[in-house]
mmCIF file of C-alpha atoms and ligand atoms in Angstrom:
data_model
loop_
_atom_site.group_PDB
_atom_site.id
_atom_site.type_symbol
_atom_site.label_atom_id
_atom_site.label_comp_id
_atom_site.label_asym_id
_atom_site.label_seq_id
_atom_site.Cartn_x
_atom_site.Cartn_y
_atom_site.Cartn_z
ATOM 1 C CA MET A 1 -21.790 -32.598 26.185
ATOM 2 C CA GLU A 2 -20.552 -34.829 23.407
ATOM 3 C CA PRO A 3 -16.946 -34.257 22.336
ATOM 4 C CA LEU A 4 -16.407 -31.426 19.862
ATOM 5 C CA PHE A 5 -14.733 -33.698 17.318
ATOM 6 C CA THR A 6 -14.347 -37.410 16.719
ATOM 7 C CA ALA A 7 -10.762 -38.688 16.788
ATOM 8 C CA ILE A 8 -10.566 -38.624 12.965
ATOM 9 C CA GLU A 9 -12.045 -35.125 12.722
ATOM 10 C CA LEU A 10 -9.671 -33.894 15.401
ATOM 11 C CA GLU A 11 -6.727 -35.290 13.478
ATOM 12 C CA GLN A 12 -7.902 -33.401 10.388
ATOM 13 C CA VAL A 13 -8.394 -30.151 12.335
ATOM 14 C CA LYS A 14 -4.889 -30.501 13.783
ATOM 15 C CA ALA A 15 -3.471 -31.202 10.309
ATOM 16 C CA TYR A 16 -5.197 -28.080 9.007
ATOM 17 C CA HIS A 17 -3.790 -25.886 11.748
ATOM 18 C CA ALA A 18 -0.206 -27.201 11.994
ATOM 19 C CA PRO A 19 1.226 -25.161 9.062
ATOM 20 C CA ILE A 20 -0.770 -22.115 10.200
ATOM 21 C CA TYR A 21 1.054 -22.230 13.546
ATOM 22 C CA THR A 22 4.401 -22.821 11.858
ATOM 23 C CA ALA A 23 3.804 -19.850 9.555
ATOM 24 C CA ALA A 24 2.757 -17.682 12.514
ATOM 25 C CA ALA A 25 5.917 -18.595 14.432
ATOM 26 C CA VAL A 26 8.148 -17.941 11.411
ATOM 27 C CA ASP A 27 6.277 -14.705 10.743
ATOM 28 C CA LEU A 28 6.746 -13.496 14.304
ATOM 29 C CA VAL A 29 10.518 -13.890 14.069
ATOM 30 C CA LEU A 30 11.265 -13.495 10.369
ATOM 31 C CA TRP A 31 9.011 -10.638 9.265
ATOM 32 C CA PRO A 32 10.784 -7.896 11.289
ATOM 33 C CA LEU A 33 14.100 -9.163 9.895
ATOM 34 C CA VAL A 34 12.745 -9.052 6.320
ATOM 35 C CA LEU A 35 11.561 -5.482 6.933
ATOM 36 C CA ILE A 36 14.925 -4.462 8.395
ATOM 37 C CA ALA A 37 16.736 -5.987 5.408
ATOM 38 C CA ALA A 38 14.344 -4.328 2.950
ATOM 39 C CA THR A 39 14.810 -0.952 4.641
ATOM 40 C CA ARG A 40 18.584 -1.329 4.649
ATOM 41 C CA PHE A 41 19.106 -2.685 1.134
ATOM 42 C CA LEU A 42 16.115 -1.628 -0.993
ATOM 43 C CA THR A 43 15.535 2.013 -0.042
ATOM 44 C CA ARG A 44 18.310 3.392 -2.289
ATOM 45 C CA PRO A 45 17.771 1.216 -5.397
ATOM 46 C CA PHE A 46 13.988 1.653 -5.226
ATOM 47 C CA HIS A 47 14.422 5.403 -4.887
ATOM 48 C CA ARG A 48 16.785 5.574 -7.880
ATOM 49 C CA LEU A 49 14.287 3.569 -9.936
ATOM 50 C CA ALA A 50 11.340 5.694 -8.764
ATOM 51 C CA THR A 51 13.190 8.920 -9.561
ATOM 52 C CA ARG A 52 14.050 7.714 -13.077
ATOM 53 C CA TRP A 53 10.503 6.536 -13.843
ATOM 54 C CA GLY A 54 8.910 9.516 -12.081
ATOM 55 C CA SER A 55 10.856 12.025 -14.174
ATOM 56 C CA ARG A 56 8.980 10.746 -17.234
ATOM 57 C CA VAL A 57 5.557 11.516 -15.726
ATOM 58 C CA LYS A 58 4.482 15.105 -16.380
ATOM 59 C CA VAL A 59 1.205 16.504 -15.007
ATOM 60 C CA PRO A 60 1.631 20.298 -14.529
ATOM 61 C CA VAL A 61 -1.517 20.614 -12.362
ATOM 62 C CA LEU A 62 -0.190 18.089 -9.859
ATOM 63 C CA ASP A 63 3.246 19.799 -9.929
ATOM 64 C CA ARG A 64 1.514 22.980 -8.726
ATOM 65 C CA VAL A 65 -0.556 21.207 -6.051
ATOM 66 C CA TRP A 66 2.532 19.376 -4.810
ATOM 67 C CA ARG A 67 4.880 22.408 -5.204
ATOM 68 C CA GLY A 68 7.495 20.368 -7.037
ATOM 69 C CA ASP A 69 7.820 17.738 -9.711
ATOM 70 C CA ASP A 70 8.862 14.757 -7.623
ATOM 71 C CA TRP A 71 5.345 13.655 -6.627
ATOM 72 C CA ALA A 72 5.389 10.871 -9.210
ATOM 73 C CA ALA A 73 8.714 9.554 -7.862
ATOM 74 C CA THR A 74 7.239 9.644 -4.341
ATOM 75 C CA VAL A 75 4.156 7.655 -5.355
ATOM 76 C CA ILE A 76 6.201 5.177 -7.417
ATOM 77 C CA PHE A 77 8.612 4.609 -4.516
ATOM 78 C CA ALA A 78 5.698 3.819 -2.183
ATOM 79 C CA LEU A 79 4.166 1.465 -4.771
ATOM 80 C CA LEU A 80 7.510 -0.295 -5.369
ATOM 81 C CA PHE A 81 7.979 -0.794 -1.646
ATOM 82 C CA PHE A 82 4.489 -2.140 -0.909
ATOM 83 C CA GLY A 83 4.363 -4.010 -4.237
ATOM 84 C CA PHE A 84 7.609 -5.801 -3.335
ATOM 85 C CA PHE A 85 6.028 -7.260 -0.175
ATOM 86 C CA ALA A 86 2.785 -8.062 -1.960
ATOM 87 C CA ALA A 87 4.736 -10.019 -4.600
ATOM 88 C CA LEU A 88 6.780 -11.741 -1.890
ATOM 89 C CA THR A 89 3.651 -13.068 -0.168
ATOM 90 C CA VAL A 90 1.647 -14.088 -3.286
ATOM 91 C CA PRO A 91 2.701 -17.787 -3.208
ATOM 92 C CA ILE A 92 2.002 -17.993 0.536
ATOM 93 C CA ASP A 93 -1.412 -16.341 0.082
ATOM 94 C CA VAL A 94 -2.363 -18.742 -2.730
ATOM 95 C CA TRP A 95 -1.305 -21.788 -0.713
ATOM 96 C CA PHE A 96 -3.042 -20.763 2.521
ATOM 97 C CA GLY A 97 -5.965 -18.940 0.955
ATOM 98 C CA PHE A 98 -6.807 -21.329 -1.865
ATOM 99 C CA VAL A 99 -4.927 -24.662 -2.007
ATOM 100 C CA ARG A 100 -5.352 -25.672 1.644
ATOM 101 C CA GLU A 101 -8.834 -24.219 2.004
ATOM 102 C CA HIS A 102 -9.918 -26.554 -0.809
ATOM 103 C CA GLU A 103 -7.900 -29.481 0.481
ATOM 104 C CA PHE A 104 -9.766 -29.310 3.810
ATOM 105 C CA GLY A 105 -13.151 -28.596 2.255
ATOM 106 C CA LEU A 106 -13.474 -25.095 3.661
ATOM 107 C CA SER A 107 -13.567 -23.190 0.375
ATOM 108 C CA ARG A 108 -15.942 -23.530 -2.568
ATOM 109 C CA GLU A 109 -14.379 -20.716 -4.557
ATOM 110 C CA SER A 110 -13.102 -21.271 -8.090
ATOM 111 C CA PHE A 111 -9.524 -20.234 -8.769
ATOM 112 C CA GLY A 112 -10.811 -17.510 -11.095
ATOM 113 C CA ALA A 113 -12.963 -16.012 -8.343
ATOM 114 C CA PHE A 114 -10.075 -16.264 -5.867
ATOM 115 C CA LEU A 115 -7.816 -14.489 -8.352
ATOM 116 C CA LEU A 116 -10.390 -11.769 -8.993
ATOM 117 C CA GLY A 117 -10.779 -11.169 -5.235
ATOM 118 C CA GLY A 118 -6.988 -10.883 -4.915
ATOM 119 C CA LEU A 119 -6.798 -8.465 -7.846
ATOM 120 C CA LYS A 120 -9.535 -6.298 -6.306
ATOM 121 C CA GLN A 121 -7.553 -6.154 -3.079
ATOM 122 C CA GLN A 122 -4.372 -5.217 -4.959
ATOM 123 C CA ALA A 123 -6.223 -2.494 -6.870
ATOM 124 C CA ILE A 124 -7.494 -1.031 -3.600
ATOM 125 C CA MET A 125 -3.933 -1.264 -2.211
ATOM 126 C CA VAL A 126 -2.497 0.623 -5.218
ATOM 127 C CA LEU A 127 -5.137 3.358 -4.936
ATOM 128 C CA SER A 128 -4.800 3.844 -1.195
ATOM 129 C CA VAL A 129 -0.986 3.717 -1.182
ATOM 130 C CA SER A 130 -0.849 6.273 -4.033
ATOM 131 C CA ALA A 131 -3.320 8.590 -2.321
ATOM 132 C CA LEU A 132 -1.565 8.246 1.035
ATOM 133 C CA ALA A 133 1.924 8.858 -0.389
ATOM 134 C CA PHE A 134 0.765 11.862 -2.401
ATOM 135 C CA GLY A 135 -1.221 13.317 0.501
ATOM 136 C CA LEU A 136 1.114 12.605 3.414
ATOM 137 C CA PHE A 137 4.425 13.585 1.824
ATOM 138 C CA GLY A 138 2.758 16.390 -0.103
ATOM 139 C CA ILE A 139 1.350 18.135 2.954
ATOM 140 C CA ALA A 140 4.379 17.436 5.160
ATOM 141 C CA ARG A 141 6.700 19.468 2.923
ATOM 142 C CA ARG A 142 4.385 22.473 3.010
ATOM 143 C CA THR A 143 3.992 22.946 6.731
ATOM 144 C CA THR A 144 5.511 21.614 9.948
ATOM 145 C CA ARG A 145 2.032 21.710 11.471
ATOM 146 C CA TRP A 146 0.819 19.131 8.946
ATOM 147 C CA TRP A 147 0.653 16.354 11.496
ATOM 148 C CA TRP A 148 -2.136 17.717 13.628
ATOM 149 C CA LEU A 149 -4.114 18.636 10.499
ATOM 150 C CA VAL A 150 -3.688 15.094 9.181
ATOM 151 C CA GLY A 151 -4.393 13.709 12.676
ATOM 152 C CA LEU A 152 -7.756 15.478 12.809
ATOM 153 C CA ALA A 153 -8.618 14.318 9.292
ATOM 154 C CA ALA A 154 -7.515 10.733 10.017
ATOM 155 C CA SER A 155 -9.543 10.587 13.251
ATOM 156 C CA LEU A 156 -12.593 11.753 11.305
ATOM 157 C CA VAL A 157 -11.947 9.238 8.533
ATOM 158 C CA LEU A 158 -11.728 6.453 11.131
ATOM 159 C CA VAL A 159 -15.133 7.395 12.555
ATOM 160 C CA VAL A 160 -16.716 7.598 9.091
ATOM 161 C CA SER A 161 -14.993 4.374 8.087
ATOM 162 C CA THR A 162 -16.713 2.446 10.927
ATOM 163 C CA ALA A 163 -20.074 3.777 9.752
ATOM 164 C CA LEU A 164 -19.237 2.663 6.193
ATOM 165 C CA ASP A 165 -18.197 -0.872 7.205
ATOM 166 C CA PRO A 166 -21.479 -2.479 6.086
ATOM 167 C CA TYR A 167 -21.054 -1.047 2.597
ATOM 168 C CA ARG A 168 -17.393 -1.858 2.129
ATOM 169 C CA ALA A 169 -18.058 -5.588 2.524
ATOM 170 C CA ARG A 170 -20.347 -5.438 -0.521
ATOM 171 C CA LEU A 171 -17.281 -4.988 -2.721
ATOM 172 C CA TYR A 172 -16.568 -8.670 -2.165
ATOM 173 C CA VAL A 173 -19.813 -10.485 -1.359
ATOM 174 C CA ASP A 174 -23.488 -10.047 -2.261
ATOM 175 C CA GLN A 175 -25.806 -9.122 0.571
ATOM 176 C CA THR A 176 -29.597 -9.182 0.597
ATOM 177 C CA SER A 177 -32.173 -8.274 3.206
ATOM 178 C CA LEU A 178 -33.388 -11.184 5.366
ATOM 179 C CA PRO A 179 -36.985 -11.764 4.226
ATOM 180 C CA GLU A 180 -39.844 -11.079 6.646
ATOM 181 C CA GLY A 181 -40.680 -14.207 8.612
ATOM 182 C CA PRO A 182 -40.493 -15.802 12.044
ATOM 183 C CA LEU A 183 -36.688 -15.475 12.355
ATOM 184 C CA ARG A 184 -36.612 -11.817 11.435
ATOM 185 C CA ALA A 185 -39.549 -11.080 13.748
ATOM 186 C CA ARG A 186 -37.842 -12.898 16.589
ATOM 187 C CA LEU A 187 -34.538 -11.055 16.120
ATOM 188 C CA THR A 188 -36.350 -7.711 15.916
ATOM 189 C CA THR A 189 -38.300 -8.342 19.137
ATOM 190 C CA MET A 190 -35.163 -9.464 20.956
ATOM 191 C CA LEU A 191 -33.095 -6.427 19.923
ATOM 192 C CA GLU A 192 -35.926 -4.008 20.634
ATOM 193 C CA GLY A 193 -36.205 -5.597 24.086
ATOM 194 C CA ALA A 194 -32.502 -4.942 24.618
ATOM 195 C CA ALA A 195 -32.868 -1.362 23.287
ATOM 196 C CA ILE A 196 -30.387 -1.949 20.460
ATOM 197 C CA PRO A 197 -31.394 0.007 17.355
ATOM 198 C CA PHE A 198 -30.392 -1.393 13.973
ATOM 199 C CA GLY A 199 -30.977 -0.669 10.317
ATOM 200 C CA ASP A 200 -31.383 -4.057 8.703
ATOM 201 C CA VAL A 201 -30.682 -7.784 8.921
ATOM 202 C CA LEU A 202 -28.684 -8.881 5.884
ATOM 203 C CA VAL A 203 -27.905 -12.302 4.494
ATOM 204 C CA VAL A 204 -24.289 -12.423 3.309
ATOM 205 C CA HIS A 205 -24.085 -14.766 0.336
ATOM 206 C CA SER A 206 -20.648 -16.110 1.145
ATOM 207 C CA GLY A 207 -21.762 -19.736 0.685
ATOM 208 C CA GLU A 208 -20.550 -19.898 -2.898
ATOM 209 C CA LYS A 209 -17.060 -19.001 -1.656
ATOM 210 C CA SER A 210 -16.740 -20.654 1.722
ATOM 211 C CA VAL A 211 -18.501 -23.170 3.963
ATOM 212 C CA ARG A 212 -17.604 -21.125 7.057
ATOM 213 C CA VAL A 213 -20.448 -19.732 9.139
ATOM 214 C CA GLN A 214 -20.398 -16.271 10.657
ATOM 215 C CA ALA A 215 -22.608 -13.687 12.320
ATOM 216 C CA ALA A 216 -21.580 -10.093 12.852
ATOM 217 C CA PHE A 217 -22.802 -6.588 13.481
ATOM 218 C CA ALA A 218 -21.337 -3.919 11.232
ATOM 219 C CA GLY A 219 -21.651 -0.166 11.234
ATOM 220 C CA THR A 220 -22.856 2.013 14.048
ATOM 221 C CA GLY A 221 -26.041 3.907 14.987
ATOM 222 C CA PRO A 222 -28.409 4.119 12.034
ATOM 223 C CA THR A 223 -26.060 2.158 9.753
ATOM 224 C CA ARG A 224 -25.826 -0.719 12.263
ATOM 225 C CA THR A 225 -26.488 -3.884 10.300
ATOM 226 C CA ILE A 226 -26.779 -7.484 11.408
ATOM 227 C CA LEU A 227 -24.882 -9.736 9.015
ATOM 228 C CA LEU A 228 -25.668 -13.456 8.869
ATOM 229 C CA THR A 229 -23.972 -15.698 6.336
ATOM 230 C CA ASP A 230 -26.260 -17.877 4.210
ATOM 231 C CA THR A 231 -24.254 -20.848 5.503
ATOM 232 C CA LEU A 232 -25.241 -19.916 9.077
ATOM 233 C CA LEU A 233 -28.916 -19.810 8.095
ATOM 234 C CA GLU A 234 -28.611 -23.193 6.340
ATOM 235 C CA THR A 235 -26.802 -25.053 9.099
ATOM 236 C CA MET A 236 -28.160 -23.605 12.343
ATOM 237 C CA THR A 237 -31.564 -23.909 13.992
ATOM 238 C CA GLU A 238 -33.579 -20.778 14.721
ATOM 239 C CA PRO A 239 -32.674 -20.715 18.461
ATOM 240 C CA GLU A 240 -28.985 -21.094 17.514
ATOM 241 C CA ILE A 241 -29.195 -18.136 15.115
ATOM 242 C CA VAL A 242 -30.937 -16.125 17.822
ATOM 243 C CA ALA A 243 -28.099 -17.060 20.211
ATOM 244 C CA ALA A 244 -25.530 -15.886 17.632
ATOM 245 C CA VAL A 245 -27.245 -12.503 17.231
ATOM 246 C CA ALA A 246 -27.643 -12.187 21.016
ATOM 247 C CA HIS A 247 -23.867 -12.694 21.353
ATOM 248 C CA GLU A 248 -23.192 -10.003 18.710
ATOM 249 C CA ALA A 249 -25.630 -7.710 20.538
ATOM 250 C CA GLY A 250 -23.349 -8.088 23.546
ATOM 251 C CA HIS A 251 -20.582 -6.400 21.545
ATOM 252 C CA VAL A 252 -22.826 -3.412 20.828
ATOM 253 C CA SER A 253 -23.226 -2.640 24.511
ATOM 254 C CA GLU A 254 -19.455 -2.697 25.094
ATOM 255 C CA SER A 255 -17.808 0.421 26.387
ATOM 256 C CA ARG A 256 -16.557 2.501 23.479
ATOM 257 C CA TRP A 257 -14.143 4.739 25.336
ATOM 258 C CA PRO A 258 -10.960 2.731 24.736
ATOM 259 C CA GLY A 259 -11.521 2.946 20.989
ATOM 260 C CA ARG A 260 -12.680 6.541 20.967
ATOM 261 C CA VAL A 261 -9.845 7.803 23.168
ATOM 262 C CA LEU A 262 -6.986 5.474 22.291
ATOM 263 C CA THR A 263 -7.464 5.469 18.507
ATOM 264 C CA PRO A 264 -7.012 9.246 18.040
ATOM 265 C CA LEU A 265 -4.155 9.150 20.583
ATOM 266 C CA ALA A 266 -2.478 6.389 18.560
ATOM 267 C CA VAL A 267 -3.040 8.339 15.323
ATOM 268 C CA PHE A 268 -1.470 11.503 16.771
ATOM 269 C CA GLY A 269 1.346 9.474 18.309
ATOM 270 C CA LEU A 270 2.113 7.895 14.952
ATOM 271 C CA LEU A 271 2.003 11.219 13.081
ATOM 272 C CA GLY A 272 4.168 12.906 15.709
ATOM 273 C CA PHE A 273 6.649 10.098 15.191
ATOM 274 C CA VAL A 274 6.529 10.652 11.409
ATOM 275 C CA GLU A 275 7.353 14.341 11.925
ATOM 276 C CA TRP A 276 10.256 13.347 14.189
ATOM 277 C CA LEU A 277 11.463 10.927 11.473
ATOM 278 C CA PHE A 278 11.266 13.709 8.881
ATOM 279 C CA ARG A 279 13.445 16.029 10.974
ATOM 280 C CA ARG A 280 15.894 13.407 12.104
ATOM 281 C CA SER A 281 16.369 11.901 8.641
ATOM 282 C CA SER A 282 17.039 15.250 6.924
ATOM 283 C CA LYS A 283 19.421 16.316 9.682
ATOM 284 C CA ARG A 284 21.354 13.054 9.609
ATOM 285 C CA GLY A 285 21.110 12.532 5.858
ATOM 286 C CA TRP A 286 19.724 8.985 6.084
ATOM 287 C CA PHE A 287 19.630 7.341 2.628
ATOM 288 C CA GLY A 288 20.645 10.681 1.117
ATOM 289 C CA ILE A 289 17.645 12.573 2.527
ATOM 290 C CA THR A 290 18.226 16.338 2.566
ATOM 291 C CA ALA A 291 14.771 17.818 3.242
ATOM 292 C CA ARG A 292 11.653 17.151 5.331
ATOM 293 C CA GLY A 293 8.853 15.120 3.769
ATOM 294 C CA ASP A 294 11.111 12.740 1.808
ATOM 295 C CA VAL A 295 9.436 9.438 0.908
ATOM 296 C CA ARG A 296 12.606 7.490 1.742
ATOM 297 C CA VAL A 297 11.550 7.464 5.416
ATOM 298 C CA LEU A 298 8.627 5.211 4.428
ATOM 299 C CA PRO A 299 10.447 1.856 5.016
ATOM 300 C CA ILE A 300 11.570 2.973 8.500
ATOM 301 C CA LEU A 301 8.010 4.065 9.181
ATOM 302 C CA VAL A 302 6.556 0.714 8.107
ATOM 303 C CA LEU A 303 9.169 -1.166 10.142
ATOM 304 C CA SER A 304 8.384 0.868 13.280
ATOM 305 C CA PHE A 305 4.666 0.443 12.732
ATOM 306 C CA ASP A 306 5.126 -3.328 12.411
ATOM 307 C CA LEU A 307 7.162 -3.547 15.622
ATOM 308 C CA VAL A 308 4.647 -1.460 17.600
ATOM 309 C CA THR A 309 1.761 -3.538 16.225
ATOM 310 C CA SER A 310 3.504 -6.772 17.296
ATOM 311 C CA LEU A 311 3.767 -5.362 20.816
ATOM 312 C CA ILE A 312 0.162 -4.138 20.974
ATOM 313 C CA THR A 313 -1.553 -7.150 19.353
ATOM 314 C CA PRO A 314 -1.194 -9.526 22.363
ATOM 315 C CA LEU A 315 -2.702 -6.842 24.610
ATOM 316 C CA SER A 316 -5.622 -6.036 22.335
ATOM 317 C CA ALA A 317 -6.248 -9.758 21.766
ATOM 318 C CA ALA A 318 -6.387 -10.339 25.543
ATOM 319 C CA LEU A 319 -8.920 -7.499 25.820
ATOM 320 C CA SER A 320 -10.859 -8.964 22.915
ATOM 321 C CA ARG A 321 -11.023 -12.430 24.553
ATOM 322 C CA GLU A 322 -12.351 -10.729 27.674
ATOM 323 C CA ARG A 323 -15.040 -9.001 25.591
ATOM 324 C CA GLU A 324 -16.022 -12.255 23.862
ATOM 325 C CA SER A 325 -16.666 -13.880 27.236
ATOM 326 C CA ALA A 326 -18.730 -10.851 28.274
ATOM 327 C CA ALA A 327 -20.727 -11.069 25.023
ATOM 328 C CA ASP A 328 -21.469 -14.736 25.776
ATOM 329 C CA ARG A 329 -22.741 -13.749 29.240
ATOM 330 C CA PHE A 330 -24.848 -10.988 27.676
ATOM 331 C CA ALA A 331 -26.341 -13.505 25.230
ATOM 332 C CA LEU A 332 -27.295 -15.785 28.124
ATOM 333 C CA GLN A 333 -29.028 -12.914 29.930
ATOM 334 C CA LEU A 334 -30.895 -12.043 26.765
ATOM 335 C CA THR A 335 -32.012 -15.514 25.707
ATOM 336 C CA HIS A 336 -31.816 -17.686 28.862
ATOM 337 C CA ASP A 337 -30.957 -20.430 26.426
ATOM 338 C CA PRO A 338 -27.522 -21.863 27.290
ATOM 339 C CA ALA A 339 -28.277 -25.033 25.327
ATOM 340 C CA SER A 340 -28.623 -23.189 22.002
ATOM 341 C CA LEU A 341 -25.558 -20.987 22.597
ATOM 342 C CA THR A 342 -23.582 -24.127 23.394
ATOM 343 C CA SER A 343 -24.790 -26.055 20.348
ATOM 344 C CA LEU A 344 -24.150 -22.966 18.176
ATOM 345 C CA LEU A 345 -20.516 -22.866 19.316
ATOM 346 C CA VAL A 346 -20.025 -26.612 18.926
ATOM 347 C CA LYS A 347 -21.498 -26.664 15.419
ATOM 348 C CA LEU A 348 -19.560 -23.528 14.468
ATOM 349 C CA GLY A 349 -16.368 -25.182 15.715
ATOM 350 C CA ARG A 350 -17.047 -28.241 13.579
ATOM 351 C CA ILE A 351 -17.993 -26.367 10.417
ATOM 352 C CA ASN A 352 -15.238 -23.747 10.621
ATOM 353 C CA LYS A 353 -12.707 -26.395 11.766
ATOM 354 C CA VAL A 354 -11.675 -24.419 14.834
ATOM 355 C CA ASP A 355 -8.812 -25.920 16.824
ATOM 356 C CA PRO A 356 -10.269 -26.875 20.228
ATOM 357 C CA ASP A 357 -6.936 -26.374 21.991
ATOM 358 C CA PRO A 358 -4.518 -24.167 20.055
ATOM 359 C CA PRO A 359 -0.955 -23.736 21.414
ATOM 360 C CA ARG A 360 -0.796 -21.300 24.314
ATOM 361 C CA TRP A 361 1.852 -19.075 22.689
ATOM 362 C CA TYR A 362 -0.353 -18.739 19.603
ATOM 363 C CA VAL A 363 -3.380 -17.681 21.644
ATOM 364 C CA LEU A 364 -1.304 -15.177 23.639
ATOM 365 C CA SER A 365 0.315 -13.771 20.485
ATOM 366 C CA GLY A 366 -3.023 -12.517 19.196
ATOM 367 C CA VAL A 367 -6.088 -14.780 19.105
ATOM 368 C CA SER A 368 -9.262 -12.726 19.515
ATOM 369 C CA HIS A 369 -11.567 -15.420 20.937
ATOM 370 C CA PRO A 370 -11.301 -17.795 23.898
ATOM 371 C CA THR A 371 -11.254 -21.429 22.752
ATOM 372 C CA ILE A 372 -14.630 -23.068 22.169
ATOM 373 C CA LEU A 373 -14.062 -25.448 25.086
ATOM 374 C CA GLN A 374 -13.385 -22.477 27.396
ATOM 375 C CA ARG A 375 -16.503 -20.723 26.136
ATOM 376 C CA VAL A 376 -18.708 -23.777 26.550
ATOM 377 C CA ALA A 377 -17.355 -24.337 30.090
ATOM 378 C CA ALA A 378 -18.062 -20.690 30.971
ATOM 379 C CA ILE A 379 -21.593 -20.925 29.552
ATOM 380 C CA GLN A 380 -22.307 -23.961 31.698
ATOM 381 C CA LYS A 381 -20.964 -22.133 34.744
ATOM 382 C CA ASN A 382 -22.928 -18.942 34.048
ATOM 383 C CA ALA A 383 -26.159 -20.607 32.965
ATOM 384 C CA THR A 384 -28.688 -19.534 35.552
ATOM 385 C CA PRO A 385 -32.178 -20.935 35.273
ATOM 386 C CA PRO A 386 -34.736 -18.327 34.224
ATOM 387 C CA PRO A 387 -36.687 -16.809 37.117
ATOM 388 C CA THR A 388 -39.947 -18.509 36.162
ATOM 389 C CA SER A 389 -40.588 -22.012 34.842
ATOM 390 C CA PRO A 390 -38.346 -23.074 31.934
ATOM 391 C CA VAL A 391 -38.947 -20.735 29.001
ATOM 392 C CA LYS A 392 -38.393 -21.427 25.359
ATOM 393 C CA ALA A 393 -35.915 -19.000 23.835
ATOM 394 C CA GLY A 394 -38.544 -17.639 21.481
ATOM 395 C CA THR A 395 -40.780 -16.287 24.193
ATOM 396 C CA VAL A 396 -38.098 -14.999 26.460
ATOM 397 C CA GLU A 397 -37.975 -11.449 25.132
ATOM 398 C CA GLN A 398 -41.494 -10.597 26.208
ATOM 399 C CA GLN A 399 -40.967 -12.091 29.624
ATOM 400 C CA GLU A 400 -37.696 -10.316 30.299
ATOM 401 C CA PRO A 401 -38.351 -6.618 29.895
ATOM 402 C CA GLY A 402 -35.707 -5.895 32.519
ATOM 403 C CA VAL A 403 -32.765 -6.618 30.205
ATOM 404 C CA THR A 404 -30.818 -3.418 29.792
ATOM 405 C CA ARG A 405 -27.896 -2.537 27.616
HETATM 406 ZN ZN1 ZN B 501 -18.000 -12.035 19.502
#
């Protein structure tokens, strides 16, 4: 195999990644400290401000629903807290998300479009934070059994949310159905052969924003959708696109139990912890809290959530890397075309400027995929010749009816 990058390209890829690693290292150490400082020094002033502003908002209906008139102060406090961090990270987001992406030729987005995307995200943040603050602190002050009610609701929302994934993405990028033709026919035959039902194959028109290529499955059951970026269709050959979809198909056949069991457990664990915080804080009078369901526990909650996430991320990333390797093996079984899977990964690495050997600590701290070199090496090791004479990837599906999920 020819090297992934020429010396000059490699230098550029390394230059692109260096500040990303620095930021990740700083983030790992600094972010918890920023959260601790914010919790310690901002909770009281933000709450005073929220109470003053909230007292001016009068909506009698909501007073009745909430059983009190401090719902506005609660929502404003949550918005101040999350808004503070959003404002803090704006310059960093612009530099990493826009300036450098353009500098290294990865983004094609105008600054206006970038700004609009950011504003959309902020609007969604404001809506969800307001709804969450109103709902969570509103129900918690009514009943001590709130947390299993919310837990059930949240577990349901999580299930529905997975099914809605394909639609949520449309908020940001246009998607159109892949026209009938040889590629679509080939993908359909392959997935039918592997007994993987799906709703549609969509082209994601991300090319006007980014040169990056990507293939993904979104949704589940009848809403399962195959997403292929227009950049992928432009830059890859048909067998390479087939290899990409075969890899994604490998993710479909993964065992779902960890997600289905651990996610609700994590949700209930978190909510149980919130209830404990409510009791503890009112008993001890933290930040002047006198009753259960006070929004001033929010910073402690966010801090705890951040610390737990930092502990879990390396584990879930290790599991994810394991699953990526399995999906590569699944793709090989499905297509018997190691050459196309290899060239897909190599081209993807070049286009997306993927670091061929990222620092070990960075990978361990939370990278979801094995490196491209590791994947290519594994493909070469696992590539078994097809049982009959060499087959072209396009005809393999008919000849391999034995592939099971
Ligand atoms: Zn994958």
